[in-house]
PDB file of C-alpha atoms in Angstrom:
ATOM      1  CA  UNK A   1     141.027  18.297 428.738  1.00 46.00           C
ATOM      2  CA  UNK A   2     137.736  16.419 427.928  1.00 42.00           C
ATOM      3  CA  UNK A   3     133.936  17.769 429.016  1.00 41.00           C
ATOM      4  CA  UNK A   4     132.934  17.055 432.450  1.00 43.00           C
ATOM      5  CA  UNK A   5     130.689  18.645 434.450  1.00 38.00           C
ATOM      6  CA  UNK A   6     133.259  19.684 437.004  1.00 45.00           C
ATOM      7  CA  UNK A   7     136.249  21.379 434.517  1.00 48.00           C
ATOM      8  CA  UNK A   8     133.932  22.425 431.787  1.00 49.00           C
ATOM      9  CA  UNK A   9     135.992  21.267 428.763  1.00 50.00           C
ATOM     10  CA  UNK A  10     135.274  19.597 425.298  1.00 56.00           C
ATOM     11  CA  UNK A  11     134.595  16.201 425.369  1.00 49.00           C
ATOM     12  CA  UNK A  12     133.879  16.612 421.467  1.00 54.00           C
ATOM     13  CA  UNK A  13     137.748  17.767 421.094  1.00 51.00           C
ATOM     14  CA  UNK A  14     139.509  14.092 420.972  1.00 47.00           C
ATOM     15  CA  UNK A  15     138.427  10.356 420.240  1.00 54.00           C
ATOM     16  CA  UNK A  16     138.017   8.409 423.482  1.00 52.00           C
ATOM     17  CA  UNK A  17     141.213   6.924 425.425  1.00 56.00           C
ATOM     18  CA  UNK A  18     143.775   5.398 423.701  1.00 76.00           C
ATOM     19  CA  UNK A  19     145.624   5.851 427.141  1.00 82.00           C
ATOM     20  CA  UNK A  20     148.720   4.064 428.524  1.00 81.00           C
ATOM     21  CA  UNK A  21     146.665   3.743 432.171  1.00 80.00           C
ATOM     22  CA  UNK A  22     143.035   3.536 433.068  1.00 78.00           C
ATOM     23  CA  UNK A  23     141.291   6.808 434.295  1.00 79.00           C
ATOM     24  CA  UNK A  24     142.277   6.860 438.089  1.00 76.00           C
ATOM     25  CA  UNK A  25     145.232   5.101 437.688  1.00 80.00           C
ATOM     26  CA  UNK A  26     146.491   8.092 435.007  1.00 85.00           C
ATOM     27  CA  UNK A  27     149.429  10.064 436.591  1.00 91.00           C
ATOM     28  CA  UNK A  28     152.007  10.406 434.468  1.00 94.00           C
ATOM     29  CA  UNK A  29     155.249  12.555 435.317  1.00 95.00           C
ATOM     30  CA  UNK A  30     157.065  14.881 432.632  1.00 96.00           C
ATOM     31  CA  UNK A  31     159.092  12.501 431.569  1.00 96.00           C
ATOM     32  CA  UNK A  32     156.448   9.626 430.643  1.00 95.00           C
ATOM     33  CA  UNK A  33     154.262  12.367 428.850  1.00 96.00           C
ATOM     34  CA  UNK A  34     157.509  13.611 426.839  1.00 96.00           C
ATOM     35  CA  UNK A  35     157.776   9.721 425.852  1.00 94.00           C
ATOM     36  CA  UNK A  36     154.208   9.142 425.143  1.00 93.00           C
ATOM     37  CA  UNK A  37     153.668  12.658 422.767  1.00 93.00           C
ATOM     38  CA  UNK A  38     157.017  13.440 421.301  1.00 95.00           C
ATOM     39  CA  UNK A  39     156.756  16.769 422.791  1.00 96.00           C
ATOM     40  CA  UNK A  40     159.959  18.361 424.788  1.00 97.00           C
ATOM     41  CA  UNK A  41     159.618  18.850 428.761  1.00 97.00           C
ATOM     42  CA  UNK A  42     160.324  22.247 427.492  1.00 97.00           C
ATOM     43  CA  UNK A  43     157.360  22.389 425.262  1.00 97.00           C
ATOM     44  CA  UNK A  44     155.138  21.011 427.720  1.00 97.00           C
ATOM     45  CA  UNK A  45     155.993  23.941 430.421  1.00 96.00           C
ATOM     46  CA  UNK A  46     156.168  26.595 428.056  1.00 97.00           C
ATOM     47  CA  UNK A  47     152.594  25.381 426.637  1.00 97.00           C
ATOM     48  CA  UNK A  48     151.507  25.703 430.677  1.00 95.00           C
ATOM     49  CA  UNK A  49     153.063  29.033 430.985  1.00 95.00           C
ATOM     50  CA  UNK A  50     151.531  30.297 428.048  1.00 97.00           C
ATOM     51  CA  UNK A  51     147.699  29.020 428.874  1.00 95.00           C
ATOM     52  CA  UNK A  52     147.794  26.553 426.162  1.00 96.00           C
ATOM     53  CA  UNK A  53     147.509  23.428 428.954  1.00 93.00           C
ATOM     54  CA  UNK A  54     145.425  23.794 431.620  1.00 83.00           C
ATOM     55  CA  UNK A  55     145.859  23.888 435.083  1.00 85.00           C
ATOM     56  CA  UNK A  56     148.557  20.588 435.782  1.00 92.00           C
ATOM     57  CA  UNK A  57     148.176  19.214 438.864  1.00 92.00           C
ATOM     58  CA  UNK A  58     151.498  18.502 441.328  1.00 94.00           C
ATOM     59  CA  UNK A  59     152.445  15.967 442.976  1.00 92.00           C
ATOM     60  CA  UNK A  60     153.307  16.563 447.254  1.00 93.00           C
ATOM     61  CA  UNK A  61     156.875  17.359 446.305  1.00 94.00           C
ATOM     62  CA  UNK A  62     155.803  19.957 443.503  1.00 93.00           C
ATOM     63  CA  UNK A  63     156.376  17.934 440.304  1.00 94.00           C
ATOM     64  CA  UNK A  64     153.646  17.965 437.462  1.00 95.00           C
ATOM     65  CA  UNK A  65     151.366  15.149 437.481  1.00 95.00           C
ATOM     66  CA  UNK A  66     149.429  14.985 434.170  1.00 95.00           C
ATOM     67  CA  UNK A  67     146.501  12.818 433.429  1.00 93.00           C
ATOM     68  CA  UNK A  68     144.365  10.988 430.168  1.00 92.00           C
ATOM     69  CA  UNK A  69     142.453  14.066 429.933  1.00 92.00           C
ATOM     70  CA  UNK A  70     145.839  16.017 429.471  1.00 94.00           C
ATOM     71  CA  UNK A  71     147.311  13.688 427.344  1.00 94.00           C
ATOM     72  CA  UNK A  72     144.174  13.926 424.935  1.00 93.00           C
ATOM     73  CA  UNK A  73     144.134  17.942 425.176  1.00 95.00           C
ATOM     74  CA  UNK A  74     147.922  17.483 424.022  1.00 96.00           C
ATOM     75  CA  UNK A  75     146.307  15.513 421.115  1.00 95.00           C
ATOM     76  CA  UNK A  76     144.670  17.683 419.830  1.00 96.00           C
ATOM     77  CA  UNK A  77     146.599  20.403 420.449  1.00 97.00           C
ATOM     78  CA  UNK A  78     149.233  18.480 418.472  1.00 96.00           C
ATOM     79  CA  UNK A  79     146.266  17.829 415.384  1.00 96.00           C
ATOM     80  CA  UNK A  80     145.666  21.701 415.735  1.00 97.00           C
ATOM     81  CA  UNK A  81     149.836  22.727 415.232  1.00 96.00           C
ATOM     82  CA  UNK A  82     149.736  20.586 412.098  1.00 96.00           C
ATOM     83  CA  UNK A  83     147.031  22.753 410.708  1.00 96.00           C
ATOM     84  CA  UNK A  84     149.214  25.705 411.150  1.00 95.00           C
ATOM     85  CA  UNK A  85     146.553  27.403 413.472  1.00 96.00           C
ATOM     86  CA  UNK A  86     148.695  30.507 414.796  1.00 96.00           C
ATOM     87  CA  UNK A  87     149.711  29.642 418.922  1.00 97.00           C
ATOM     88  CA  UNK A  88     147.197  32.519 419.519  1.00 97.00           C
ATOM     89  CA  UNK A  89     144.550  31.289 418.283  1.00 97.00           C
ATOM     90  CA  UNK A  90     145.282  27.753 420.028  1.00 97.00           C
ATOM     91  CA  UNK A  91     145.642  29.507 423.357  1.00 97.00           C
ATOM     92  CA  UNK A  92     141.940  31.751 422.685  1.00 98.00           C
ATOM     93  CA  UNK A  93     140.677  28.574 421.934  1.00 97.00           C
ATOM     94  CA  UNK A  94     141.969  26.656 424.927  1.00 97.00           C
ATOM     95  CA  UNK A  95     140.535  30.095 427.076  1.00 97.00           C
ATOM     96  CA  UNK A  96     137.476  29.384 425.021  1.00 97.00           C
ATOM     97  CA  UNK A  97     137.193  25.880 426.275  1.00 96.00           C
ATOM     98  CA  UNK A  98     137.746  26.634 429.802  1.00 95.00           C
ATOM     99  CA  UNK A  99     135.098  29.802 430.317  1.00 96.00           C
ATOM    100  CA  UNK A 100     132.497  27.183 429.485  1.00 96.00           C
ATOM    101  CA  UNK A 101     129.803  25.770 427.015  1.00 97.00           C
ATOM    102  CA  UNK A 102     128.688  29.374 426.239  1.00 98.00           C
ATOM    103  CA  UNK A 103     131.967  30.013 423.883  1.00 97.00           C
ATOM    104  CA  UNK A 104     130.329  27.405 421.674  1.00 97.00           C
ATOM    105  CA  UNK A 105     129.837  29.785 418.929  1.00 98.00           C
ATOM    106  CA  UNK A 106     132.955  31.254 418.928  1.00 98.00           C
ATOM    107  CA  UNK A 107     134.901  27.716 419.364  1.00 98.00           C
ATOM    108  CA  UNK A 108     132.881  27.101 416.264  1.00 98.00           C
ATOM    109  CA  UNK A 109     134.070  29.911 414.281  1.00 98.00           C
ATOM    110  CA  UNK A 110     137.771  29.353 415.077  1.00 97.00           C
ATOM    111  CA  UNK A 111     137.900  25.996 414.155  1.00 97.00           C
ATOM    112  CA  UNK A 112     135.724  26.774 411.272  1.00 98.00           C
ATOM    113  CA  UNK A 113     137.780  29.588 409.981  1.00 97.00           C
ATOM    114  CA  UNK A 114     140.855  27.012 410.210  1.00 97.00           C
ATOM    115  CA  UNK A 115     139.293  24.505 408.403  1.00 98.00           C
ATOM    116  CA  UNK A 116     138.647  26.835 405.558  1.00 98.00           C
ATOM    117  CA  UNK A 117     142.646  27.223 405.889  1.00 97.00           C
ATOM    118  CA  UNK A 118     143.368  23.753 405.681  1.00 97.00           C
ATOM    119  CA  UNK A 119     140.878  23.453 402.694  1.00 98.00           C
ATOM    120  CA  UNK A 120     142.632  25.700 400.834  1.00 97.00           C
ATOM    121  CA  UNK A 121     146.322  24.595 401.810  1.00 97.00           C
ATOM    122  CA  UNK A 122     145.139  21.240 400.752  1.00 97.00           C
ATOM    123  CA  UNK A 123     144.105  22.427 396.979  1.00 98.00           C
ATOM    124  CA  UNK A 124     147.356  23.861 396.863  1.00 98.00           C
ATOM    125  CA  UNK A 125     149.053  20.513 397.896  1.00 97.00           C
ATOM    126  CA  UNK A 126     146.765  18.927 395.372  1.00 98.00           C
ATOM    127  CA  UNK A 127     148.070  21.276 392.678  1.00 98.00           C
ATOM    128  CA  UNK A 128     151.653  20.963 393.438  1.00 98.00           C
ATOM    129  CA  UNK A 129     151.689  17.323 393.506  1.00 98.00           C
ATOM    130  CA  UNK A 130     150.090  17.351 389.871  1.00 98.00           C
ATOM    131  CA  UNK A 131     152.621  19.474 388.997  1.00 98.00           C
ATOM    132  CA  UNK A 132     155.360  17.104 390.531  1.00 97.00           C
ATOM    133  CA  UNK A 133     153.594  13.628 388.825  1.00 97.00           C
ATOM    134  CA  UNK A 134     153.570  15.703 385.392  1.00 97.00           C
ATOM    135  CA  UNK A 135     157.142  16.493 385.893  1.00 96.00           C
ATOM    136  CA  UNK A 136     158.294  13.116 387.174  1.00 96.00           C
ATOM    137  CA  UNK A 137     156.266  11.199 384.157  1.00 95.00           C
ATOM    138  CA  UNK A 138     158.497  13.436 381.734  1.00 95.00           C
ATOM    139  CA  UNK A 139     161.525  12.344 383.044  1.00 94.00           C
ATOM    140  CA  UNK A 140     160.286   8.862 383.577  1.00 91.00           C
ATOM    141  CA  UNK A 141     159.095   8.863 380.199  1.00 87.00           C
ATOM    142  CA  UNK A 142     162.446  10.746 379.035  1.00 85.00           C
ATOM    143  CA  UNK A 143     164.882   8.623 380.716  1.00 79.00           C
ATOM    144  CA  UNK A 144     163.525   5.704 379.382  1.00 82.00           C
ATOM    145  CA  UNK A 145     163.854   7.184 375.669  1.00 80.00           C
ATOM    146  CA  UNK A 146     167.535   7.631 376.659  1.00 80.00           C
ATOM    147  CA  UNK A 147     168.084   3.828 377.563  1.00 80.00           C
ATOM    148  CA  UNK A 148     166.575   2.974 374.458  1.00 81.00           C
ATOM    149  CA  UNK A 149     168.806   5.189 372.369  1.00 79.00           C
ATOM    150  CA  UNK A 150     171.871   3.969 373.521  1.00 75.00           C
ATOM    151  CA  UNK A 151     174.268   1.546 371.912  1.00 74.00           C
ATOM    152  CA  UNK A 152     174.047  -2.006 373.530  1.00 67.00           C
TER     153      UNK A 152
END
């Protein structure tokens, strides 16, 4: 899902192609995109179902042909999951994207409102890691103490 004229999306919301295929030669089945993301078949119909993906197009016999512009969309959606960002708020956004460039505010105060989220979970890692260095120093510290005490 990047910003063209034609599908009004985001071309802000991923880093250009790291593709497997050029644009035009990018069809990818199911199968290929479950290789290339991670993500189960199941995941990437339910995330259809639900409005997360947009529109996939089909091929003549009916199976889902997905393209760069998905595969980046699934990017991000991916880099939005790992921020914890609630599925509801990834599926307003994605209905943000498609009504057009005037949700720009609003896109901006979702992502905003989960980067203060992110802030804060990171301060929390930060804390909790000094807590485990303090605590791993002790026994580092304490072990070695041990060894030295001991009868060679």
């Amino acid at each position: 899902m990047t910003e063209a004229a034609d599908n009004g999306t985001d071309i802000c919301s991923v880093p250009p192609g790291r593709h497997p295929r050029p644009d035009g030669q990018d069809s990818y089945t199911i199968s290929e995109v479950v290789a290339f993301t991670g993500l189960t078949a199941h995941t990437l119909r339910w995330y259809e179902r639900i409005g997360l993906m947009p529109h996939v197009d089909r091929s003549h016999t009916g199976q889902r042909r997905y393209c760069n512009a998905d595969l980046d969309w699934l990017d991000l959606v991916g880099k939005l999951r790992l921020t914890g960002m609630p599925v509801a708020d990834m599926v307003r956004y994605a209905e943000l994207v498609r009504a057009g460039d005037h949700t720009y505010g609003e896109r901006y105060e979702l992502l905003e409102a989960t980067r203060r989220d992110v802030l804060a979970r990171i301060a929390e890692l930060r804390d909790t890691l000094a807590v485990l260095d303090r605590k791993i120093d002790f026994y580092g510290d304490a072990g070695r103490a041990l060894a030295s005490e001991r009868p060679r």
